[in-house]
Short mmCIF file of C-alpha atoms in Angstrom, two decimals:
data_model
loop_
_atom_site.label_atom_id
_atom_site.label_comp_id
_atom_site.label_asym_id
_atom_site.label_seq_id
_atom_site.Cartn_x
_atom_site.Cartn_y
_atom_site.Cartn_z
CA MET A 1 -37.75 -20.73 -6.63
CA LEU A 2 -37.39 -17.83 -8.64
CA ALA A 3 -38.43 -17.20 -11.92
CA TYR A 4 -34.25 -15.30 -11.82
CA ARG A 5 -33.49 -18.40 -10.63
CA LYS A 6 -35.94 -20.33 -13.90
CA PHE A 7 -34.60 -17.48 -15.76
CA ALA A 8 -30.82 -18.42 -15.23
CA ALA A 9 -31.34 -21.97 -15.53
CA ALA A 10 -32.47 -22.15 -19.01
CA ILE A 11 -30.12 -19.70 -20.67
CA LEU A 12 -27.40 -21.85 -19.62
CA LEU A 13 -29.51 -25.14 -21.27
CA LEU A 14 -30.55 -23.44 -24.34
CA MET A 15 -28.51 -24.15 -27.08
CA LEU A 16 -30.13 -22.73 -30.63
CA PRO A 17 -27.79 -22.72 -33.61
CA ALA A 18 -27.20 -19.53 -36.47
CA CYS A 19 -30.24 -19.48 -39.03
CA SER A 20 -28.56 -19.13 -42.62
CA ALA A 21 -30.24 -18.02 -45.99
CA GLN A 22 -28.52 -20.63 -47.16
CA GLN A 23 -30.81 -23.69 -48.76
CA PRO A 24 -31.16 -26.80 -47.86
CA GLY A 25 -28.59 -28.52 -51.18
CA PRO A 26 -25.58 -31.17 -51.17
CA VAL A 27 -22.98 -30.72 -47.93
CA GLN A 28 -19.44 -29.92 -49.15
CA ALA A 29 -17.94 -33.00 -48.56
CA THR A 30 -18.77 -36.55 -49.37
CA GLU A 31 -19.61 -39.16 -46.52
CA PRO A 32 -16.90 -39.25 -43.15
CA PRO A 33 -13.80 -40.96 -44.26
CA THR A 34 -13.68 -44.65 -42.26
CA SER A 35 -10.23 -44.44 -41.75
CA VAL A 36 -7.88 -42.00 -41.45
CA PRO A 37 -5.66 -41.25 -44.60
CA ALA A 38 -1.49 -42.50 -44.71
CA ALA A 39 0.50 -40.01 -45.00
CA GLU A 40 2.32 -39.19 -48.34
CA ASN A 41 6.28 -39.93 -48.12
CA VAL A 42 6.72 -40.75 -44.56
CA SER A 43 7.09 -43.06 -42.61
CA PRO A 44 5.39 -42.77 -39.18
CA ALA A 45 5.28 -45.14 -37.59
CA GLN A 46 9.66 -44.96 -37.39
CA GLU A 47 8.98 -42.11 -36.45
CA THR A 48 7.74 -40.46 -33.43
CA TYR A 49 7.19 -36.71 -32.55
CA GLN A 50 6.79 -34.15 -29.04
CA ASP A 51 6.28 -30.88 -31.82
CA PRO A 52 2.80 -30.91 -32.69
CA PHE A 53 2.87 -28.77 -36.14
CA ALA A 54 5.24 -31.06 -36.94
CA TYR A 55 4.18 -33.99 -36.53
CA CYS A 56 0.80 -33.30 -38.15
CA ALA A 57 2.85 -32.27 -41.11
CA ALA A 58 4.23 -35.80 -40.98
CA ILE A 59 1.42 -37.70 -40.35
CA GLY A 60 -1.07 -35.42 -43.04
CA THR A 61 -4.47 -36.49 -41.84
CA ILE A 62 -5.74 -38.64 -38.06
CA ASP A 63 -8.77 -37.88 -36.15
CA ALA A 64 -6.49 -37.67 -32.79
CA PRO A 65 -3.13 -37.87 -32.13
CA ASP A 66 -1.49 -41.18 -32.14
CA THR A 67 2.23 -43.15 -29.91
CA ARG A 68 3.83 -41.48 -32.72
CA TYR A 69 3.33 -38.11 -31.20
CA THR A 70 5.19 -38.24 -27.83
CA GLY A 71 4.41 -33.78 -27.29
CA PRO A 72 2.89 -32.30 -24.55
CA LYS A 73 -1.17 -32.99 -24.47
CA ILE A 74 -2.36 -29.11 -25.89
CA SER A 75 0.47 -26.92 -26.33
CA ASP A 76 0.54 -23.30 -25.36
CA GLU A 77 1.38 -22.09 -28.89
CA ILE A 78 -1.98 -24.40 -29.73
CA ILE A 79 -4.21 -22.77 -27.44
CA ASN A 80 -2.43 -18.73 -28.73
CA GLY A 81 -3.21 -20.41 -32.09
CA TYR A 82 -6.73 -20.86 -31.18
CA LYS A 83 -7.41 -18.25 -30.08
CA ALA A 84 -6.00 -15.71 -33.27
CA ALA A 85 -8.31 -17.99 -35.12
CA ALA A 86 -11.01 -18.15 -33.98
CA GLY A 87 -10.91 -14.55 -33.56
CA LEU A 88 -11.14 -14.31 -29.02
CA GLU A 89 -7.62 -12.08 -28.42
CA ALA A 90 -9.09 -10.55 -26.30
CA SER A 91 -10.19 -12.85 -23.96
CA SER A 92 -9.17 -13.13 -20.52
CA GLU A 93 -10.08 -16.82 -19.40
CA PRO A 94 -7.28 -18.76 -17.97
CA MET A 95 -4.75 -20.12 -20.11
CA GLU A 96 -5.49 -23.37 -17.73
CA MET A 97 -9.98 -23.48 -18.95
CA PHE A 98 -9.22 -23.07 -22.35
CA LYS A 99 -5.88 -26.39 -21.68
CA LYS A 100 -8.96 -28.65 -20.15
CA THR A 101 -11.48 -27.14 -22.79
CA THR A 102 -9.81 -27.70 -26.82
CA ILE A 103 -8.82 -30.58 -29.05
CA TRP A 104 -6.96 -30.54 -31.62
CA ARG A 105 -6.06 -33.39 -34.65
CA CYS A 106 -4.56 -32.86 -38.31
CA MET A 107 -5.46 -32.30 -41.67
CA ASP A 108 -4.61 -31.67 -45.33
CA HIS A 109 -0.75 -32.18 -42.53
CA ARG A 110 -2.80 -28.74 -40.45
CA VAL A 111 -2.92 -28.70 -37.08
CA TYR A 112 -7.16 -27.79 -35.99
CA ALA A 113 -7.91 -27.68 -33.04
CA CYS A 114 -11.79 -26.57 -31.83
CA ASN A 115 -12.27 -25.80 -27.99
CA PHE A 116 -16.25 -27.25 -26.26
CA GLY A 117 -16.73 -25.52 -23.68
CA ALA A 118 -19.91 -23.56 -25.48
CA ASN A 119 -20.90 -26.73 -25.60
CA LEU A 120 -19.79 -27.55 -29.33
CA PRO A 121 -19.63 -31.10 -30.35
CA CYS A 122 -16.01 -31.22 -31.40
CA SER A 123 -15.15 -34.41 -30.54
CA SER A 124 -18.44 -36.20 -32.96
CA LYS A 125 -18.21 -35.51 -36.78
CA ALA A 126 -20.87 -33.64 -38.15
CA ASN A 127 -24.42 -35.59 -38.84
CA THR A 128 -25.24 -35.00 -42.23
CA ASP A 129 -28.56 -37.24 -42.03
CA GLN A 130 -31.73 -35.50 -43.23
CA THR A 131 -34.09 -38.08 -41.64
CA PRO A 132 -35.85 -36.65 -38.64
CA SER A 133 -34.71 -38.62 -35.07
CA PRO A 134 -37.25 -40.42 -32.88
CA GLY A 135 -36.77 -37.49 -30.91
CA MET A 136 -37.42 -34.16 -33.48
CA ALA A 137 -41.10 -37.06 -34.58
CA GLU A 138 -42.01 -36.61 -30.71
CA TYR A 139 -40.56 -32.24 -30.34
CA CYS A 140 -42.83 -31.93 -33.62
CA LYS A 141 -45.60 -34.38 -32.16
CA ALA A 142 -46.46 -31.77 -29.20
CA ASN A 143 -45.07 -29.12 -31.12
CA PRO A 144 -46.56 -28.46 -35.11
CA ASP A 145 -45.45 -25.68 -36.06
CA SER A 146 -42.82 -24.54 -34.39
CA ASP A 147 -40.62 -22.61 -36.04
CA PHE A 148 -37.46 -23.70 -35.01
CA ILE A 149 -36.41 -28.15 -33.27
CA PRO A 150 -33.80 -26.60 -30.63
CA MET A 151 -30.45 -28.09 -31.21
CA SER A 152 -30.73 -30.29 -27.40
CA VAL A 153 -33.81 -32.53 -29.84
CA THR A 154 -31.61 -32.08 -33.49
CA GLY A 155 -28.30 -32.79 -31.18
CA HIS A 156 -25.80 -30.52 -31.56
CA ASP A 157 -23.66 -32.39 -34.33
CA THR A 158 -26.39 -31.36 -37.41
CA ILE A 159 -25.45 -29.75 -40.71
CA TYR A 160 -29.45 -28.10 -41.42
CA SER A 161 -31.53 -26.89 -38.66
CA TRP A 162 -35.14 -27.68 -39.04
CA HIS A 163 -38.97 -27.82 -38.15
CA CYS A 164 -42.21 -28.66 -37.57
CA VAL A 165 -44.93 -29.45 -40.98
CA LYS A 166 -48.51 -29.62 -40.03
CA GLY A 167 -45.75 -32.23 -36.43
CA ALA A 168 -43.71 -33.07 -39.26
CA ALA A 169 -39.90 -32.16 -38.29
CA GLN A 170 -38.24 -31.16 -41.95
CA VAL A 171 -35.07 -29.47 -42.60
CA LEU A 172 -35.54 -25.61 -41.99
CA ASP A 173 -31.40 -24.96 -43.57
CA GLN A 174 -28.26 -26.10 -43.91
CA ILE A 175 -26.28 -24.04 -41.23
CA SER A 176 -22.83 -25.92 -41.37
CA GLU A 177 -20.35 -27.06 -44.03
CA VAL A 178 -18.64 -30.47 -43.18
CA ASP A 179 -14.71 -30.32 -43.68
CA ALA A 180 -13.15 -32.79 -45.81
CA ALA A 181 -12.42 -34.88 -42.25
CA GLY A 182 -16.28 -34.90 -41.60
CA TYR A 183 -16.28 -32.22 -38.81
CA LEU A 184 -17.95 -29.44 -38.70
CA ALA A 185 -15.62 -26.98 -40.39
CA ASN A 186 -16.98 -23.73 -38.56
CA ILE A 187 -15.44 -25.16 -35.93
CA TRP A 188 -12.73 -26.39 -36.98
CA TYR A 189 -9.60 -23.80 -37.11
CA PRO A 190 -6.46 -24.19 -38.87
CA ILE A 191 -3.80 -22.93 -36.05
CA THR A 192 -0.49 -21.04 -38.00
CA ALA A 193 3.35 -22.14 -35.91
CA GLY A 194 4.65 -19.77 -33.91
CA THR A 195 1.38 -17.75 -32.82
CA SER A 196 1.69 -15.59 -29.73
CA ILE A 197 -0.97 -13.70 -28.01
CA SER A 198 0.31 -10.49 -25.58
CA SER A 199 -0.47 -10.14 -22.62
CA ASP A 200 -1.61 -7.13 -22.47
CA LEU A 201 -4.49 -8.42 -24.43
CA THR A 202 -6.17 -8.13 -21.13
CA ALA A 203 -5.23 -4.84 -18.99
CA THR A 204 -8.09 -2.85 -18.25
CA PRO A 205 -10.44 -1.08 -20.74
CA ASN A 206 -8.75 2.10 -22.23
CA SER A 207 -11.48 3.93 -23.27
CA SER A 208 -12.52 7.32 -21.56
CA ASN A 209 -15.97 7.09 -21.93
CA GLU A 210 -17.60 5.39 -19.82
CA ALA A 211 -20.71 4.77 -22.92
CA GLU A 212 -18.91 2.98 -24.50
CA GLN A 213 -18.65 -0.15 -21.79
CA ILE A 214 -20.71 -3.43 -21.09
CA LEU A 215 -21.40 -5.11 -17.98
CA PHE A 216 -21.90 -9.13 -18.84
CA THR A 217 -21.86 -12.24 -16.77
CA SER A 218 -20.05 -14.48 -18.27
CA ASP A 219 -18.26 -18.13 -17.02
CA ARG A 220 -14.97 -17.59 -19.80
CA GLY A 221 -13.33 -17.79 -16.59
CA GLY A 222 -13.89 -21.47 -14.53
CA SER A 223 -16.50 -23.12 -13.34
CA TYR A 224 -18.99 -20.32 -11.65
CA ASP A 225 -20.68 -17.65 -13.76
CA ASP A 226 -18.79 -13.26 -12.79
CA LEU A 227 -18.50 -9.66 -13.91
CA TYR A 228 -17.10 -9.30 -16.78
CA LEU A 229 -16.65 -5.04 -18.14
CA LEU A 230 -16.48 -4.98 -22.34
CA ASP A 231 -15.16 -2.31 -23.77
CA THR A 232 -16.27 -1.60 -27.26
CA THR A 233 -14.08 0.63 -29.03
CA SER A 234 -11.20 -1.53 -28.31
CA LEU A 235 -13.46 -4.87 -27.19
CA GLN A 236 -11.01 -5.31 -23.97
CA VAL A 237 -12.21 -7.21 -21.67
CA THR A 238 -11.74 -7.14 -17.77
CA ARG A 239 -12.95 -9.52 -15.09
CA LEU A 240 -14.60 -7.97 -12.06
CA THR A 241 -15.82 -10.33 -10.17
CA GLN A 242 -13.71 -14.01 -8.57
CA GLY A 243 -15.68 -16.11 -6.06
CA ASP A 244 -16.25 -19.76 -4.84
CA SER A 245 -20.41 -19.03 -6.14
CA ASN A 246 -22.20 -17.19 -9.30
CA VAL A 247 -22.72 -13.67 -9.71
CA PHE A 248 -25.45 -12.24 -12.05
CA ALA A 249 -24.88 -8.61 -13.57
CA GLY A 250 -27.49 -6.14 -12.60
CA PRO A 251 -27.18 -2.55 -13.98
CA PHE A 252 -25.17 0.40 -13.14
CA SER A 253 -25.94 3.05 -10.46
CA PRO A 254 -26.84 6.00 -12.71
CA ASP A 255 -23.69 7.98 -11.24
CA GLY A 256 -22.01 5.10 -12.51
CA LYS A 257 -19.77 4.86 -9.67
CA GLN A 258 -21.96 1.14 -8.80
CA ILE A 259 -23.05 -2.00 -9.17
CA LEU A 260 -26.45 -3.72 -8.80
CA PHE A 261 -26.02 -8.06 -9.05
CA THR A 262 -27.93 -11.04 -8.16
CA GLY A 263 -25.31 -12.92 -6.07
CA PHE A 264 -25.57 -16.63 -4.86
CA GLY A 265 -25.28 -18.16 -0.95
CA LEU A 266 -25.86 -21.57 -0.22
CA THR A 267 -29.55 -21.90 0.44
CA HIS A 268 -31.03 -18.15 -1.80
CA SER A 269 -30.36 -14.98 -4.12
CA TYR A 270 -29.62 -11.71 -2.12
CA VAL A 271 -29.72 -8.47 -3.95
CA GLY A 272 -25.88 -7.14 -3.59
CA VAL A 273 -24.50 -3.56 -4.66
CA MET A 274 -20.25 -3.64 -5.66
CA ASN A 275 -18.26 -0.18 -6.85
CA ALA A 276 -17.57 -0.19 -10.37
CA ASP A 277 -14.50 -1.80 -10.35
CA GLY A 278 -15.92 -5.17 -8.32
CA SER A 279 -14.68 -4.77 -5.85
CA ASP A 280 -16.05 -3.90 -2.08
CA PRO A 281 -19.79 -6.51 -2.67
CA MET A 282 -22.62 -5.61 0.01
CA ASP A 283 -25.81 -8.39 0.59
CA LEU A 284 -28.59 -5.27 0.13
CA THR A 285 -31.50 -7.44 1.44
CA ASN A 286 -29.63 -9.84 3.89
CA GLU A 287 -32.72 -11.94 3.34
CA PRO A 288 -31.05 -15.33 4.57
CA ASN A 289 -34.81 -17.74 4.86
CA SER A 290 -35.99 -15.70 0.92
CA ASP A 291 -35.02 -15.58 -2.83
CA GLU A 292 -34.45 -11.45 -4.09
CA ALA A 293 -33.44 -11.45 -7.54
CA PHE A 294 -33.96 -8.98 -10.61
CA PRO A 295 -32.67 -5.18 -8.96
CA ALA A 296 -32.84 -2.42 -10.54
CA TRP A 297 -32.16 1.97 -10.06
CA SER A 298 -34.11 4.67 -9.98
CA PRO A 299 -33.62 6.98 -11.71
CA ASP A 300 -32.07 9.53 -9.66
CA GLY A 301 -30.52 6.31 -8.03
CA SER A 302 -31.70 7.28 -4.12
CA GLN A 303 -33.60 3.57 -4.12
CA ILE A 304 -33.23 0.53 -6.02
CA ILE A 305 -36.30 -2.01 -6.39
CA PHE A 306 -35.90 -5.64 -6.68
CA THR A 307 -38.02 -8.57 -6.48
CA SER A 308 -38.30 -11.03 -3.48
CA ARG A 309 -40.23 -14.13 -2.65
CA ARG A 310 -39.68 -13.16 1.65
CA ASP A 311 -43.54 -12.97 1.35
CA GLY A 312 -44.46 -16.25 0.27
CA ASN A 313 -45.09 -15.31 -4.30
CA ASN A 314 -42.22 -13.13 -6.21
CA GLU A 315 -43.11 -9.48 -5.59
CA ILE A 316 -42.04 -6.16 -6.13
CA TYR A 317 -40.73 -4.06 -2.92
CA VAL A 318 -38.39 -1.14 -3.27
CA MET A 319 -35.52 0.38 -0.49
CA ASP A 320 -33.79 3.38 -0.26
CA SER A 321 -30.31 2.95 -1.67
CA ASN A 322 -28.92 3.08 2.03
CA VAL A 323 -31.11 0.32 2.54
CA ALA A 324 -33.28 2.14 5.86
CA GLN A 325 -36.46 1.67 4.56
CA LEU A 326 -38.18 -0.89 2.73
CA LYS A 327 -41.73 -1.34 0.97
CA ARG A 328 -43.80 -3.67 -0.73
CA LEU A 329 -45.52 -2.04 -4.42
CA THR A 330 -47.24 -5.01 -5.40
CA ASP A 331 -49.55 -7.36 -3.66
CA HIS A 332 -51.16 -10.44 -6.05
CA SER A 333 -51.71 -13.85 -5.63
CA SER A 334 -49.75 -14.07 -8.98
CA ASP A 335 -45.90 -13.70 -10.00
CA ASP A 336 -44.46 -10.08 -10.52
CA PHE A 337 -41.82 -9.24 -10.81
CA ALA A 338 -38.82 -8.06 -13.16
CA PRO A 339 -38.97 -4.13 -11.93
CA ALA A 340 -37.63 -2.00 -14.69
CA TRP A 341 -38.42 1.90 -13.10
CA SER A 342 -38.48 4.63 -16.53
CA PRO A 343 -36.00 7.05 -16.64
CA ASP A 344 -38.07 10.47 -15.70
CA GLY A 345 -39.19 8.25 -12.51
CA SER A 346 -42.84 8.96 -13.58
CA GLN A 347 -43.62 4.86 -14.33
CA ILE A 348 -42.16 0.90 -13.10
CA ALA A 349 -42.44 -1.85 -15.84
CA PHE A 350 -42.70 -5.10 -14.79
CA LEU A 351 -43.53 -8.47 -14.91
CA SER A 352 -47.00 -10.11 -14.59
CA ASP A 353 -49.25 -13.43 -15.09
CA ARG A 354 -51.92 -12.33 -13.00
CA GLU A 355 -54.29 -12.07 -16.79
CA ASN A 356 -52.49 -14.86 -18.24
CA ARG A 357 -52.21 -18.65 -17.45
CA THR A 358 -49.54 -19.88 -15.12
CA GLY A 359 -46.07 -18.63 -16.23
CA VAL A 360 -46.92 -17.15 -19.21
CA TYR A 361 -45.70 -13.48 -18.63
CA SER A 362 -46.82 -9.95 -19.73
CA ILE A 363 -45.58 -5.89 -19.41
CA TYR A 364 -47.62 -3.66 -16.53
CA LEU A 365 -46.99 -0.69 -15.87
CA MET A 366 -46.87 0.75 -12.66
CA ASN A 367 -46.47 3.90 -10.57
CA PRO A 368 -43.50 4.38 -8.67
CA ASP A 369 -45.82 4.00 -5.06
CA GLY A 370 -47.31 0.75 -6.92
CA SER A 371 -50.88 1.82 -7.64
CA GLY A 372 -52.08 2.56 -11.52
CA VAL A 373 -51.13 -0.61 -12.71
CA LYS A 374 -52.54 -1.46 -16.33
CA ARG A 375 -52.01 -3.82 -19.32
CA LEU A 376 -49.33 -3.01 -21.37
CA THR A 377 -48.41 -5.69 -23.81
CA ASN A 378 -51.17 -8.47 -25.00
CA ASP A 379 -49.70 -10.00 -27.80
CA LYS A 380 -50.09 -13.94 -26.94
CA GLY A 381 -46.45 -14.39 -25.96
CA ASN A 382 -44.69 -14.16 -23.14
CA ASP A 383 -42.02 -11.76 -22.27
CA TYR A 384 -39.48 -10.98 -20.15
CA SER A 385 -36.98 -8.85 -19.44
CA PRO A 386 -39.01 -5.16 -20.08
CA ALA A 387 -36.30 -1.93 -20.73
CA TRP A 388 -36.94 1.67 -21.46
CA SER A 389 -35.43 3.42 -23.72
CA PRO A 390 -34.08 6.49 -23.18
CA ASP A 391 -36.97 8.93 -24.03
CA GLY A 392 -38.60 6.94 -22.38
CA SER A 393 -40.95 6.62 -25.14
CA GLN A 394 -40.51 2.39 -25.67
CA ILE A 395 -39.20 0.17 -23.88
CA ALA A 396 -37.29 -2.85 -25.85
CA PHE A 397 -38.29 -6.36 -24.27
CA ARG A 398 -37.55 -10.03 -25.37
CA SER A 399 -40.66 -12.33 -26.27
CA VAL A 400 -41.50 -15.76 -26.86
CA GLN A 401 -44.46 -16.27 -29.67
CA ASN A 402 -44.88 -18.49 -31.86
CA GLY A 403 -42.03 -20.88 -30.82
CA GLN A 404 -39.29 -18.04 -31.86
CA SER A 405 -37.49 -15.62 -28.68
CA ASP A 406 -36.79 -12.42 -29.95
CA ILE A 407 -36.46 -8.70 -29.45
CA TYR A 408 -39.35 -6.22 -29.96
CA LEU A 409 -39.90 -2.36 -29.23
CA VAL A 410 -43.41 -1.93 -27.84
CA LYS A 411 -44.06 1.79 -27.72
CA THR A 412 -44.80 3.39 -23.91
CA ASP A 413 -49.05 3.35 -24.62
CA GLY A 414 -49.47 -0.73 -25.99
CA SER A 415 -48.62 0.66 -30.06
CA GLY A 416 -46.51 0.13 -32.29
CA MET A 417 -45.43 -3.54 -31.59
CA VAL A 418 -42.27 -4.53 -33.44
CA ASP A 419 -40.20 -7.63 -33.54
CA LEU A 420 -36.28 -6.24 -34.17
CA THR A 421 -34.67 -9.86 -34.75
CA ASN A 422 -36.62 -12.42 -36.94
CA SER A 423 -34.24 -14.76 -35.41
CA PRO A 424 -34.96 -18.55 -35.43
CA ALA A 425 -31.46 -18.93 -32.15
CA GLU A 426 -32.52 -17.44 -29.37
CA ASP A 427 -32.49 -13.87 -29.08
CA TRP A 428 -32.51 -12.14 -25.29
CA SER A 429 -31.87 -9.67 -21.98
CA PRO A 430 -32.77 -6.17 -24.24
CA ALA A 431 -30.33 -3.28 -23.33
CA TRP A 432 -29.93 0.61 -24.23
CA SER A 433 -27.18 2.44 -24.64
CA PRO A 434 -26.85 5.26 -22.97
CA ASP A 435 -27.96 7.21 -26.57
CA GLY A 436 -30.34 5.37 -27.29
CA SER A 437 -28.55 4.46 -30.98
CA LEU A 438 -28.57 0.84 -30.28
CA ILE A 439 -29.19 -1.94 -28.59
CA ALA A 440 -27.47 -5.18 -26.55
CA PHE A 441 -28.83 -8.52 -26.15
CA GLN A 442 -27.64 -11.96 -26.05
CA SER A 443 -27.78 -14.35 -28.64
CA ASN A 444 -27.13 -17.60 -29.24
CA ARG A 445 -26.77 -17.54 -33.08
CA ASP A 446 -23.44 -18.23 -33.27
CA GLY A 447 -24.01 -21.29 -31.73
CA ASN A 448 -23.15 -20.46 -27.62
CA TRP A 449 -23.53 -17.30 -25.81
CA GLU A 450 -22.71 -13.43 -26.96
CA ILE A 451 -23.63 -10.24 -26.25
CA TYR A 452 -24.19 -8.01 -29.91
CA THR A 453 -24.91 -5.44 -30.03
CA MET A 454 -27.67 -3.33 -32.88
CA LYS A 455 -29.38 -0.17 -34.35
CA THR A 456 -32.50 0.71 -33.30
CA ASP A 457 -34.25 -0.42 -35.98
CA GLY A 458 -33.21 -4.70 -35.81
CA THR A 459 -29.73 -4.03 -38.41
CA HIS A 460 -26.39 -4.87 -38.16
CA PRO A 461 -26.83 -7.11 -36.06
CA VAL A 462 -22.61 -7.11 -34.53
CA ASN A 463 -21.05 -9.92 -32.31
CA LEU A 464 -18.40 -8.04 -28.78
CA THR A 465 -17.13 -11.22 -26.94
CA LYS A 466 -16.85 -13.92 -29.88
CA ASP A 467 -16.31 -16.36 -27.20
CA PRO A 468 -16.08 -20.03 -26.08
CA ALA A 469 -17.55 -19.39 -22.99
CA ASP A 470 -21.62 -18.39 -22.64
CA ASP A 471 -21.97 -14.81 -22.06
CA GLN A 472 -25.08 -13.17 -20.97
CA MET A 473 -27.23 -10.37 -20.09
CA PRO A 474 -25.22 -6.92 -21.10
CA TYR A 475 -25.91 -3.54 -19.09
CA TRP A 476 -24.38 -0.15 -20.02
CA ARG A 477 -22.50 1.37 -18.47
CA LYS A 478 -24.66 5.50 -18.30
#
């Protein structure tokens, strides 16, 4: 399989919790109650309710609506209240999709709602156990000094983050609180009756500065990944594509008028181009018997580099933007992929495992004709996603070191490598703002994949998307 497919699949499967500075300690609630408290001063068995807010006001606390509630399974009012409470007013996910992935209950005479579209454990009570599970024990046997145990191992309902110490699983931090009914407090929101969401929140971004727009990939619109455009000033989101297969974001053309992307047919992936508004998508590589991915523009927009398996393994090719000529740039038995052109056009960064064991990648540089290959990183990690700074002096990249995936910076002579994010969560896919003042990246530190920005020294991370779906692969508009 093409490395891109492995990369995309990993994005969808890895879900790590956010890290907190809070030390392990007693939870904020006692053990989850074994029975539902009765309503106060009412006789609920003698009454039925069609309005969820009136129902909860009468019932008090219950884990799920019972037969005394006779209204719709979930109402628009609850969904709008959830979006407002969770800060998702700008989400473009259809109402019907939210209804399929949101549940509600009553606590303290109020309606509470949770959306499990991002693999959140809405229907499970919080796991407060500090005893390692057999799965954690096995993980730490295989990874005796891992700084973090993935949630796929610990379970998403734990209130702790875990790590491995000399082959044994131990609690690292308490990362969640427990509410009065025994659920994770950070994923259940109290809903206010009468909340409405204006329909113009998903209108076309109104920023006059195109450099304040970020393209990203998301499954917020349904079963497939599509392309969306985020206005970083208003935080409004516009959906650009809607099809019956996955589409992954690539960079804008230097003039900002076109977008490269990776599309998926029935049996292969391909490199495509579309207008910046999502119109007129076209398959550029047109190679039905091969996988193609990781496209990038030359600084003047005249050429496109990409990864292809058309000759048997992952190699880097270049073609004219009008697809008139195609040339193979690398020819090695190992994988060469994910090319990125320097701003001055003099070098191409790419990933390869040619001097490592198979599947462990470092960053290399080469001339635009494929000559002069030299190794840039030798950090004993697994490096991905090289992204040049606008002035060409540094490369941001993702590196997995000691079991932790962070965004790093390195100078183009290989010196001065620094870890910018240093988070036990997964931080991926760095992208520089056009003025070089910010780096966008994707992280699951808040429970699912979101698009963040940070300053170039790693400070002031900001979650821009705040959507229960997975938002990934940011690219700034030039």
